mmCIF file of C-alpha atoms in Angstrom:
data_model
loop_
_atom_site.group_PDB
_atom_site.id
_atom_site.type_symbol
_atom_site.label_atom_id
_atom_site.label_comp_id
_atom_site.label_asym_id
_atom_site.label_seq_id
_atom_site.Cartn_x
_atom_site.Cartn_y
_atom_site.Cartn_z
ATOM 1 C CA MET B 1 41.971 219.898 73.589
ATOM 2 C CA GLN B 2 42.363 220.560 77.338
ATOM 3 C CA ASP B 3 46.061 219.698 77.041
ATOM 4 C CA ASP B 4 46.487 222.117 74.228
ATOM 5 C CA ILE B 5 44.915 224.813 76.431
ATOM 6 C CA ARG B 6 47.167 224.000 79.373
ATOM 7 C CA LEU B 7 50.250 224.092 76.984
ATOM 8 C CA ASP B 8 49.274 227.392 75.745
ATOM 9 C CA ARG B 9 48.768 228.775 79.149
ATOM 10 C CA ILE B 10 52.114 227.464 80.312
ATOM 11 C CA TRP B 11 53.805 228.994 77.324
ATOM 12 C CA SER B 12 52.260 232.318 77.538
ATOM 13 C CA ARG B 13 53.084 232.477 81.402
ATOM 14 C CA LEU B 14 56.402 230.480 81.696
ATOM 15 C CA VAL B 15 58.130 230.290 78.263
ATOM 16 C CA TRP B 16 57.664 233.496 76.818
ATOM 17 C CA PRO B 17 58.583 235.706 79.641
ATOM 18 C CA ILE B 18 61.938 233.756 79.735
ATOM 19 C CA LEU B 19 62.407 233.571 75.789
ATOM 20 C CA TRP B 20 62.265 237.141 74.912
ATOM 21 C CA PRO B 21 65.075 238.343 76.967
ATOM 22 C CA VAL B 22 67.168 235.624 75.385
ATOM 23 C CA LEU B 23 66.232 236.738 71.853
ATOM 24 C CA LEU B 24 66.839 240.286 72.725
ATOM 25 C CA ALA B 25 70.386 239.476 74.079
ATOM 26 C CA GLN B 26 71.089 237.482 70.647
ATOM 27 C CA ALA B 27 69.876 240.391 68.600
ATOM 28 C CA THR B 28 71.956 242.691 70.569
ATOM 29 C CA LEU B 29 75.115 240.329 70.070
ATOM 30 C CA VAL B 30 74.389 240.250 66.142
ATOM 31 C CA VAL B 31 74.008 244.031 65.968
ATOM 32 C CA LEU B 32 77.379 244.339 68.080
ATOM 33 C CA CYS B 33 79.054 241.956 65.696
ATOM 34 C CA LEU B 34 77.761 243.869 62.708
ATOM 35 C CA VAL B 35 79.143 247.116 64.269
ATOM 36 C CA VAL B 36 82.421 245.713 64.756
ATOM 37 C CA GLY B 37 82.742 244.161 61.029
ATOM 38 C CA VAL B 38 81.766 247.792 59.743
ATOM 39 C CA MET B 39 84.347 249.391 61.813
ATOM 40 C CA LEU B 40 86.942 246.933 60.630
ATOM 41 C CA TRP B 41 86.035 247.328 57.144
ATOM 42 C CA SER B 42 86.219 251.110 57.318
ATOM 43 C CA MET B 43 89.655 250.974 58.956
ATOM 44 C CA MET B 44 91.042 248.424 56.669
ATOM 45 C CA PRO B 45 89.172 248.508 53.399
ATOM 46 C CA SER B 46 91.909 246.917 51.471
ATOM 47 C CA HIS B 47 92.144 243.597 53.657
ATOM 48 C CA ALA B 48 88.324 243.502 54.070
ATOM 49 C CA SER B 49 86.284 241.064 52.289
ATOM 50 C CA TRP B 50 82.549 241.038 52.077
ATOM 51 C CA GLY B 51 82.407 237.238 51.778
ATOM 52 C CA ALA B 52 84.374 236.802 54.892
ATOM 53 C CA THR B 53 82.102 239.171 56.721
ATOM 54 C CA PHE B 54 78.988 237.479 55.482
ATOM 55 C CA TRP B 55 80.111 233.956 56.400
ATOM 56 C CA LEU B 56 81.093 235.420 59.993
ATOM 57 C CA LEU B 57 77.624 236.983 60.376
ATOM 58 C CA LEU B 58 75.993 233.684 59.324
ATOM 59 C CA ALA B 59 78.023 231.543 61.666
ATOM 60 C CA LEU B 60 77.192 233.983 64.387
ATOM 61 C CA LEU B 61 73.415 233.679 63.521
ATOM 62 C CA LEU B 62 73.625 229.855 63.387
ATOM 63 C CA GLY B 63 75.282 229.584 66.696
ATOM 64 C CA SER B 64 72.644 231.845 68.382
ATOM 65 C CA SER B 65 69.914 229.959 66.725
ATOM 66 C CA LEU B 66 71.456 226.664 67.909
ATOM 67 C CA ASN B 67 71.653 228.110 71.549
ATOM 68 C CA VAL B 68 67.943 229.136 71.409
ATOM 69 C CA ALA B 69 67.025 225.669 70.085
ATOM 70 C CA VAL B 70 68.920 224.016 72.814
ATOM 71 C CA PHE B 71 67.238 226.342 75.355
ATOM 72 C CA LEU B 72 63.775 225.612 73.967
ATOM 73 C CA THR B 73 64.415 221.821 73.842
ATOM 74 C CA LEU B 74 65.562 221.640 77.456
ATOM 75 C CA LEU B 75 62.697 224.022 78.556
ATOM 76 C CA ARG B 76 60.145 221.749 76.682
ATOM 77 C CA GLN B 77 61.372 218.534 78.379
ATOM 78 C CA ARG B 78 61.350 220.339 81.723
ATOM 79 C CA LEU B 79 57.780 221.383 81.116
ATOM 80 C CA ARG B 80 56.791 217.854 80.035
ATOM 81 C CA GLY B 81 58.210 216.600 83.417
ATOM 82 C CA ILE B 82 56.304 219.395 85.436
ATOM 83 C CA GLN B 83 53.142 218.524 83.396
ATOM 84 C CA ARG B 84 53.552 214.685 84.304
ATOM 85 C CA GLU B 85 54.011 215.557 87.980
ATOM 86 C CA VAL B 86 50.888 217.740 87.921
ATOM 87 C CA ASN B 87 48.886 215.026 86.143
ATOM 88 C CA ASP B 88 49.852 212.355 88.571
ATOM 89 C CA ALA B 89 48.858 214.837 91.522
ATOM 90 C CA LEU B 90 45.527 215.399 89.969
ATOM 91 C CA ALA B 91 45.129 211.684 89.388
ATOM 92 C CA GLY B 92 45.799 211.020 93.134
ATOM 93 C CA ILE B 93 43.235 213.770 94.131
ATOM 94 C CA GLU B 94 40.666 212.271 91.716
ATOM 95 C CA ALA B 95 41.337 208.839 93.151
ATOM 96 C CA TRP B 96 40.914 210.231 96.809
ATOM 97 C CA LEU B 97 37.740 211.831 95.719
ATOM 98 C CA ALA B 98 36.765 208.512 94.336
ATOM 99 C CA ARG B 99 37.225 206.726 97.597
ATOM 100 C CA HIS B 100 35.780 209.316 99.941
ATOM 101 C CA HIS B 101 33.104 210.842 97.850
ATOM 102 C CA ARG B 102 31.438 208.539 95.427
ATOM 103 C CA PRO B 103 29.309 210.450 92.992
ATOM 104 C CA GLN B 104 25.817 209.330 92.132
ATOM 105 C CA PRO B 105 25.048 207.917 88.716
ATOM 106 C CA GLY B 106 24.750 210.849 86.387
ATOM 107 C CA ASP B 107 26.778 213.183 88.800
ATOM 108 C CA LYS B 108 29.757 214.228 86.547
ATOM 109 C CA GLN B 109 31.030 217.260 88.417
ATOM 110 C CA PRO B 110 34.275 218.438 87.060
ATOM 111 C CA LEU B 111 37.415 218.406 89.223
ATOM 112 C CA PRO B 112 37.377 222.329 89.989
ATOM 113 C CA ARG B 113 33.914 221.761 91.467
ATOM 114 C CA ARG B 114 35.074 218.969 93.619
ATOM 115 C CA LEU B 115 38.078 220.844 94.872
ATOM 116 C CA ALA B 116 35.694 223.767 95.595
ATOM 117 C CA ILE B 117 33.488 221.263 97.659
ATOM 118 C CA ILE B 118 36.413 220.179 99.477
ATOM 119 C CA SER B 119 37.651 223.673 100.135
ATOM 120 C CA GLU B 120 33.992 224.573 101.395
ATOM 121 C CA THR B 121 34.190 221.296 103.725
ATOM 122 C CA CYS B 122 37.497 222.342 105.097
ATOM 123 C CA GLU B 123 36.173 225.951 105.750
ATOM 124 C CA ALA B 124 33.116 224.600 107.518
ATOM 125 C CA LEU B 125 35.474 222.423 109.654
ATOM 126 C CA LEU B 126 37.611 225.392 110.540
ATOM 127 C CA ALA B 127 34.534 227.503 111.352
ATOM 128 C CA GLY B 128 33.221 224.588 113.695
ATOM 129 C CA TRP B 129 36.727 224.294 115.351
ATOM 130 C CA GLN B 130 36.844 227.956 115.881
ATOM 131 C CA CYS B 131 33.298 227.974 117.504
ATOM 132 C CA ASP B 132 34.465 225.150 119.817
ATOM 133 C CA LEU B 133 37.601 227.010 120.761
ATOM 134 C CA GLU B 134 35.600 230.054 121.607
ATOM 135 C CA GLU B 135 33.112 227.992 123.567
ATOM 136 C CA SER B 136 36.135 226.581 125.564
ATOM 137 C CA ARG B 137 37.387 229.931 126.365
ATOM 138 C CA ALA B 138 34.045 231.015 127.437
ATOM 139 C CA ALA B 139 33.869 227.948 129.706
ATOM 140 C CA GLU B 140 37.353 228.721 130.927
ATOM 141 C CA ARG B 141 36.301 232.274 131.738
ATOM 142 C CA ARG B 142 33.336 231.025 133.738
ATOM 143 C CA LEU B 143 35.442 228.312 135.721
ATOM 144 C CA ALA B 144 37.842 231.211 136.479
ATOM 145 C CA GLY B 145 34.893 233.410 137.740
ATOM 146 C CA ASP B 146 33.579 230.500 139.741
ATOM 147 C CA LEU B 147 36.856 229.610 141.281
ATOM 148 C CA GLN B 148 37.310 233.442 142.358
ATOM 149 C CA ALA B 149 33.836 233.197 143.862
ATOM 150 C CA ARG B 150 34.757 229.969 145.693
ATOM 151 C CA ARG B 151 37.899 231.488 146.980
ATOM 152 C CA GLY B 152 35.818 234.460 148.255
ATOM 153 C CA GLN B 153 33.491 232.114 150.011
ATOM 154 C CA ILE B 154 36.429 230.300 151.525
ATOM 155 C CA GLU B 155 38.008 233.484 152.773
ATOM 156 C CA ARG B 156 34.653 234.462 154.292
ATOM 157 C CA LEU B 157 34.251 231.096 156.169
ATOM 158 C CA GLU B 158 37.756 231.164 157.352
ATOM 159 C CA ALA B 159 37.110 234.834 158.672
ATOM 160 C CA GLY B 160 33.883 233.373 160.307
ATOM 161 C CA ARG B 161 35.705 230.481 161.840
ATOM 162 C CA VAL B 162 38.280 232.931 163.307
ATOM 163 C CA ARG B 163 35.449 235.027 164.697
ATOM 164 C CA ALA B 164 33.643 231.973 166.099
ATOM 165 C CA ARG B 165 37.040 230.681 167.711
ATOM 166 C CA GLU B 166 37.438 234.185 169.308
ATOM 167 C CA GLU B 167 33.785 234.225 170.521
ATOM 168 C CA SER B 168 34.243 230.789 171.931
ATOM 169 C CA ARG B 169 37.437 231.872 173.795
ATOM 170 C CA LEU B 170 35.559 234.836 175.278
ATOM 171 C CA LYS B 171 32.579 232.775 176.229
ATOM 172 C CA SER B 172 34.896 230.423 177.922
ATOM 173 C CA GLY B 173 36.310 233.246 179.811
ATOM 174 C CA TYR B 174 32.810 234.444 180.834
ATOM 175 C CA LEU B 175 31.878 230.942 181.963
ATOM 176 C CA ALA B 176 34.963 230.658 184.155
ATOM 177 C CA HIS B 177 34.495 233.972 185.593
ATOM 178 C CA LEU B 178 31.018 233.063 186.519
ATOM 179 C CA GLN B 179 32.033 229.950 187.915
ATOM 180 C CA GLN B 180 34.647 231.522 190.159
ATOM 181 C CA SER B 181 32.140 233.968 191.252
ATOM 182 C CA LEU B 182 29.603 231.060 192.217
ATOM 183 C CA ALA B 183 32.247 229.140 194.122
ATOM 184 C CA PRO B 184 32.625 231.598 197.073
ATOM 185 C CA LEU B 185 28.795 232.129 197.188
ATOM 186 C CA MET B 186 28.494 228.264 197.510
ATOM 187 C CA SER B 187 31.088 228.191 200.339
ATOM 188 C CA SER B 188 29.273 231.029 202.234
ATOM 189 C CA LEU B 189 26.013 229.239 201.952
ATOM 190 C CA SER B 190 27.318 225.918 203.203
ATOM 191 C CA GLU B 191 28.817 227.928 206.203
ATOM 192 C CA VAL B 192 25.555 229.653 206.803
ATOM 193 C CA LEU B 193 23.772 226.158 206.712
ATOM 194 C CA GLU B 194 26.328 224.619 209.212
ATOM 195 C CA SER B 195 26.319 227.471 211.559
ATOM 196 C CA ASP B 196 24.972 227.357 215.156
ATOM 197 C CA ALA B 197 23.085 230.489 214.679
ATOM 198 C CA LEU B 198 20.859 228.972 212.160
ATOM 199 C CA ARG B 199 20.236 225.935 214.088
ATOM 200 C CA GLN B 200 19.206 228.005 217.104
ATOM 201 C CA CYS B 201 17.226 230.922 215.472
ATOM 202 C CA GLY B 202 16.191 229.655 212.160
ATOM 203 C CA SER B 203 13.085 227.548 211.429
ATOM 204 C CA ASP B 204 12.882 224.210 209.789
ATOM 205 C CA ARG B 205 11.318 225.962 206.647
ATOM 206 C CA ASP B 206 14.108 228.508 206.359
ATOM 207 C CA HIS B 207 16.684 225.724 206.775
ATOM 208 C CA ALA B 208 14.870 223.715 203.761
ATOM 209 C CA ALA B 209 14.874 226.832 201.558
ATOM 210 C CA LEU B 210 18.562 227.370 202.056
ATOM 211 C CA LEU B 211 19.205 223.701 201.330
ATOM 212 C CA ALA B 212 17.003 223.920 198.207
ATOM 213 C CA LEU B 213 18.931 227.253 197.141
ATOM 214 C CA ARG B 214 22.352 225.539 197.494
ATOM 215 C CA GLU B 215 21.131 222.516 195.568
ATOM 216 C CA ARG B 216 20.023 224.888 192.708
ATOM 217 C CA LEU B 217 23.276 226.606 192.886
ATOM 218 C CA ALA B 218 25.088 223.326 192.837
ATOM 219 C CA ASP B 219 23.063 222.613 189.533
ATOM 220 C CA ALA B 220 24.265 225.919 187.971
ATOM 221 C CA VAL B 221 27.981 225.133 188.841
ATOM 222 C CA VAL B 222 27.588 221.628 187.219
ATOM 223 C CA LEU B 223 26.050 223.342 184.190
ATOM 224 C CA LEU B 224 28.895 225.851 184.068
ATOM 225 C CA GLU B 225 31.485 223.177 184.378
ATOM 226 C CA ASN B 226 30.084 221.079 181.555
ATOM 227 C CA LEU B 227 29.590 224.122 179.196
ATOM 228 C CA GLY B 228 33.275 224.949 180.022
ATOM 229 C CA GLU B 229 34.506 221.585 179.021
ATOM 230 C CA SER B 230 32.384 221.480 175.913
ATOM 231 C CA THR B 231 33.538 224.748 174.692
ATOM 232 C CA GLY B 232 37.243 223.988 175.376
ATOM 233 C CA THR B 233 37.435 220.638 173.993
ATOM 234 C CA SER B 234 37.063 219.029 170.726
ATOM 235 C CA ALA B 235 33.615 218.739 169.094
ATOM 236 C CA ALA B 236 34.184 214.921 168.264
ATOM 237 C CA PRO B 237 32.258 212.841 171.035
ATOM 238 C CA PRO B 238 34.098 210.243 172.897
ATOM 239 C CA GLN B 239 33.659 206.652 171.693
ATOM 240 C CA PRO B 240 31.883 204.064 173.700
ATOM 241 C CA LEU B 241 34.063 201.722 175.622
ATOM 242 C CA SER B 242 31.900 198.654 174.489
ATOM 243 C CA SER B 243 28.868 197.524 172.481
ATOM 244 C CA GLY B 244 27.258 196.231 175.693
ATOM 245 C CA LYS B 245 24.534 197.892 177.602
ATOM 246 C CA GLY B 246 24.054 198.783 181.308
ATOM 247 C CA ARG B 247 20.640 200.010 182.500
ATOM 248 C CA VAL B 248 20.894 203.428 184.498
ATOM 249 C CA LEU B 249 17.977 205.693 185.676
ATOM 250 C CA ILE B 250 18.482 209.287 186.473
ATOM 251 C CA VAL B 251 15.969 211.013 188.701
ATOM 252 C CA ASP B 252 16.423 214.753 188.644
ATOM 253 C CA ASP B 253 13.777 217.693 188.449
ATOM 254 C CA GLY B 254 16.415 219.926 186.726
ATOM 255 C CA PRO B 255 16.288 219.440 182.846
ATOM 256 C CA VAL B 256 19.647 220.809 182.134
ATOM 257 C CA ASN B 257 21.453 218.556 184.582
ATOM 258 C CA LEU B 258 19.159 215.596 183.610
ATOM 259 C CA THR B 259 20.274 216.085 179.959
ATOM 260 C CA LEU B 260 23.963 216.569 180.579
ATOM 261 C CA ALA B 261 24.212 213.365 182.681
ATOM 262 C CA ARG B 262 22.304 211.394 180.246
ATOM 263 C CA GLN B 263 24.640 212.519 177.354
ATOM 264 C CA VAL B 264 27.736 211.488 179.330
ATOM 265 C CA LEU B 265 26.378 208.130 180.220
ATOM 266 C CA GLU B 266 25.112 207.407 176.607
ATOM 267 C CA ARG B 267 28.468 208.192 175.115
ATOM 268 C CA GLN B 268 29.852 205.489 177.424
ATOM 269 C CA GLY B 269 27.416 202.997 175.925
ATOM 270 C CA LEU B 270 24.971 202.680 178.689
ATOM 271 C CA ASP B 271 21.214 202.370 178.261
ATOM 272 C CA VAL B 272 20.095 205.504 180.145
ATOM 273 C CA GLU B 273 16.382 206.455 181.156
ATOM 274 C CA THR B 274 15.301 209.541 183.026
ATOM 275 C CA ALA B 275 12.606 210.575 185.576
ATOM 276 C CA THR B 276 11.697 214.100 186.934
ATOM 277 C CA SER B 277 10.011 213.078 190.052
ATOM 278 C CA GLY B 278 10.048 210.543 192.785
ATOM 279 C CA GLU B 279 6.671 209.202 191.713
ATOM 280 C CA GLU B 280 7.797 208.744 188.140
ATOM 281 C CA ALA B 281 10.949 206.898 189.237
ATOM 282 C CA LEU B 282 8.854 204.273 191.436
ATOM 283 C CA SER B 283 6.763 203.653 188.532
ATOM 284 C CA ARG B 284 9.844 202.451 186.576
ATOM 285 C CA LEU B 285 10.149 199.713 189.058
ATOM 286 C CA ASP B 286 7.439 197.613 187.334
ATOM 287 C CA GLY B 287 9.664 197.309 184.027
ATOM 288 C CA VAL B 288 13.067 195.881 183.401
ATOM 289 C CA PRO B 289 15.414 196.416 186.581
ATOM 290 C CA PHE B 290 18.053 199.030 186.457
ATOM 291 C CA ASP B 291 21.400 198.326 187.480
ATOM 292 C CA LEU B 292 22.115 201.987 188.896
ATOM 293 C CA VAL B 293 19.871 204.708 189.932
ATOM 294 C CA LEU B 294 21.209 208.369 190.360
ATOM 295 C CA MET B 295 18.828 209.993 192.642
ATOM 296 C CA ASP B 296 18.603 213.677 193.210
ATOM 297 C CA ILE B 297 17.814 214.657 196.839
ATOM 298 C CA PHE B 298 16.000 217.846 196.618
ATOM 299 C CA MET B 299 12.890 217.531 194.521
ATOM 300 C CA PRO B 300 9.360 218.915 194.752
ATOM 301 C CA GLY B 301 7.035 216.647 196.408
ATOM 302 C CA MET B 302 8.617 213.355 197.287
ATOM 303 C CA ASP B 303 12.322 213.887 197.675
ATOM 304 C CA GLY B 304 15.251 211.676 197.067
ATOM 305 C CA VAL B 305 15.527 210.242 200.443
ATOM 306 C CA GLU B 306 11.910 209.340 200.648
ATOM 307 C CA THR B 307 11.908 207.935 197.093
ATOM 308 C CA SER B 308 14.839 205.717 198.141
ATOM 309 C CA ARG B 309 12.893 204.313 201.052
ATOM 310 C CA HIS B 310 9.983 203.285 198.891
ATOM 311 C CA TRP B 311 12.146 201.971 196.314
ATOM 312 C CA ARG B 312 13.966 199.534 198.946
ATOM 313 C CA ASP B 313 10.456 198.517 200.338
ATOM 314 C CA ARG B 314 9.281 197.644 197.005
ATOM 315 C CA GLU B 315 12.400 195.510 196.258
ATOM 316 C CA ALA B 316 11.780 193.732 199.554
ATOM 317 C CA ASP B 317 8.294 192.875 198.784
ATOM 318 C CA GLY B 318 9.586 191.030 195.568
ATOM 319 C CA PRO B 319 12.477 188.662 196.711
ATOM 320 C CA ALA B 320 13.153 187.683 193.174
ATOM 321 C CA ARG B 321 13.647 191.578 192.107
ATOM 322 C CA GLN B 322 17.031 192.624 191.300
ATOM 323 C CA ARG B 323 18.579 195.112 193.907
ATOM 324 C CA SER B 324 19.603 198.337 192.294
ATOM 325 C CA ILE B 325 22.561 200.479 193.217
ATOM 326 C CA LEU B 326 21.150 203.919 194.623
ATOM 327 C CA VAL B 327 23.449 206.915 194.544
ATOM 328 C CA ALA B 328 22.528 210.376 195.998
ATOM 329 C CA LEU B 329 23.070 213.494 193.933
ATOM 330 C CA THR B 330 23.405 216.281 196.302
ATOM 331 C CA ALA B 331 25.200 219.461 197.209
ATOM 332 C CA ASN B 332 24.715 218.898 200.883
ATOM 333 C CA ALA B 333 27.084 215.863 202.013
ATOM 334 C CA SER B 334 27.474 216.552 205.607
ATOM 335 C CA ASP B 335 28.087 213.530 208.049
ATOM 336 C CA GLU B 336 24.316 213.907 209.041
ATOM 337 C CA ASP B 337 23.160 213.830 205.571
ATOM 338 C CA ARG B 338 25.274 210.779 204.655
ATOM 339 C CA ARG B 339 23.669 209.054 207.659
ATOM 340 C CA ARG B 340 20.331 209.792 206.231
ATOM 341 C CA PHE B 341 21.231 208.357 203.103
ATOM 342 C CA ARG B 342 22.369 205.146 204.437
ATOM 343 C CA GLN B 343 19.326 204.931 206.598
ATOM 344 C CA ALA B 344 17.218 205.276 203.413
ATOM 345 C CA GLY B 345 19.079 202.527 201.701
ATOM 346 C CA MET B 346 21.330 204.513 199.600
ATOM 347 C CA ASP B 347 24.654 203.014 198.573
ATOM 348 C CA ASP B 348 26.737 206.079 197.846
ATOM 349 C CA TYR B 349 26.627 209.797 197.195
ATOM 350 C CA LEU B 350 28.093 212.210 194.329
ATOM 351 C CA ALA B 351 28.445 215.864 195.689
ATOM 352 C CA LYS B 352 27.536 218.593 193.383
ATOM 353 C CA PRO B 353 28.878 220.195 191.418
ATOM 354 C CA TYR B 354 30.700 217.244 189.827
ATOM 355 C CA ARG B 355 32.594 216.789 186.597
ATOM 356 C CA PRO B 356 31.502 214.289 183.930
ATOM 357 C CA GLN B 357 34.602 212.247 184.634
ATOM 358 C CA ALA B 358 33.687 211.878 188.281
ATOM 359 C CA LEU B 359 30.307 210.552 187.113
ATOM 360 C CA VAL B 360 31.922 208.117 184.706
ATOM 361 C CA ASP B 361 34.364 207.015 187.547
ATOM 362 C CA LEU B 362 31.307 206.537 189.840
ATOM 363 C CA VAL B 363 29.674 204.182 187.352
ATOM 364 C CA ARG B 364 32.856 202.260 186.724
ATOM 365 C CA ARG B 365 33.114 201.793 190.707
ATOM 366 C CA TRP B 366 29.573 200.503 190.985
ATOM 367 C CA LEU B 367 29.323 198.437 187.688
ATOM 368 C CA PRO B 368 32.655 196.984 187.305
ATOM 369 C CA ALA B 369 31.045 193.910 185.527
ATOM 370 C CA SER B 370 29.062 195.952 183.153
ATOM 371 C CA PRO B 371 30.044 195.160 179.561
ATOM 372 C CA ALA B 372 29.378 198.887 178.621
ATOM 373 C CA LEU B 373 32.321 200.007 180.614
ATOM 374 C CA GLY B 374 36.109 198.930 180.376
ATOM 375 C CA PRO B 375 38.642 199.088 183.128
ATOM 376 C CA ALA B 376 39.097 202.547 184.792
#
């Protein structure tokens, strides 16, 4: 029944639209032949014969009918071939549906319904892909916005780095100018201390006050030199020369100079301790002995010279105690001062202001066998 319905649809949609122009052409041909026969009979009635005309028309009709029959036969065979191809395609679709969509018992959905389900599934997949594509585009727009924001941040950081570099250059100039201003002041103060007028007219108290003033100015110069070097050089700290430890004690009542000297020596791999007064330095003698002691001369209370005398006396009381190297840190390094340092038992002196490299060279000179320091 379904095959008959399909053939009727094919006939009405395919065969008949092609057949009626053919029939119309054949009818036109027959009418034309009749007109030609009538004209010939009227022009030559004596030679005309109705029998011949009849047989002519009959042959014409038979030929036309034969043409139409051949056309219809070929068309029918072609339609059967198309029908077989369509049936094979539908059978393939049904087999695919049977493999991928097994119906439940009693589920007898017709093929159009199955095709509609497949179409709905494909539409749902396309809709899901469209949503994924929109989400991807939205994520791409967000990433582009984040990238633009990152670029803005990088540009601001770069501008800040340029400003910081310019400020560092300006600060270095300010420090150099301040250091140049302090140098003549230190020279003038040294000339006043060494002048005969001060020895004749000035009291011991005035002389001590000027010495203390020069000591503080020397500390300030040391600070400026270290700040200038830290500003103008790379921020990466120098690597220690070895993994060994040498014990060093720094005695200074100036916290800034104390911190700077400690940082310089600790970067060289030394074990550094600090003290801010002579009394505190002497209290460290009861512990592990020190290889090197950097002693500031001008300190409140017990100064560096008196502290060195007590240090040597306590070392003499214990013969088994290790003798430490005592080095004076002072801005007053005249011949008389160096003589006082030797009388107090000090081994060397380091004049202020000093550079960090000068401090390292001094430690290398007095502790050549220390595993913390390599060759100079």
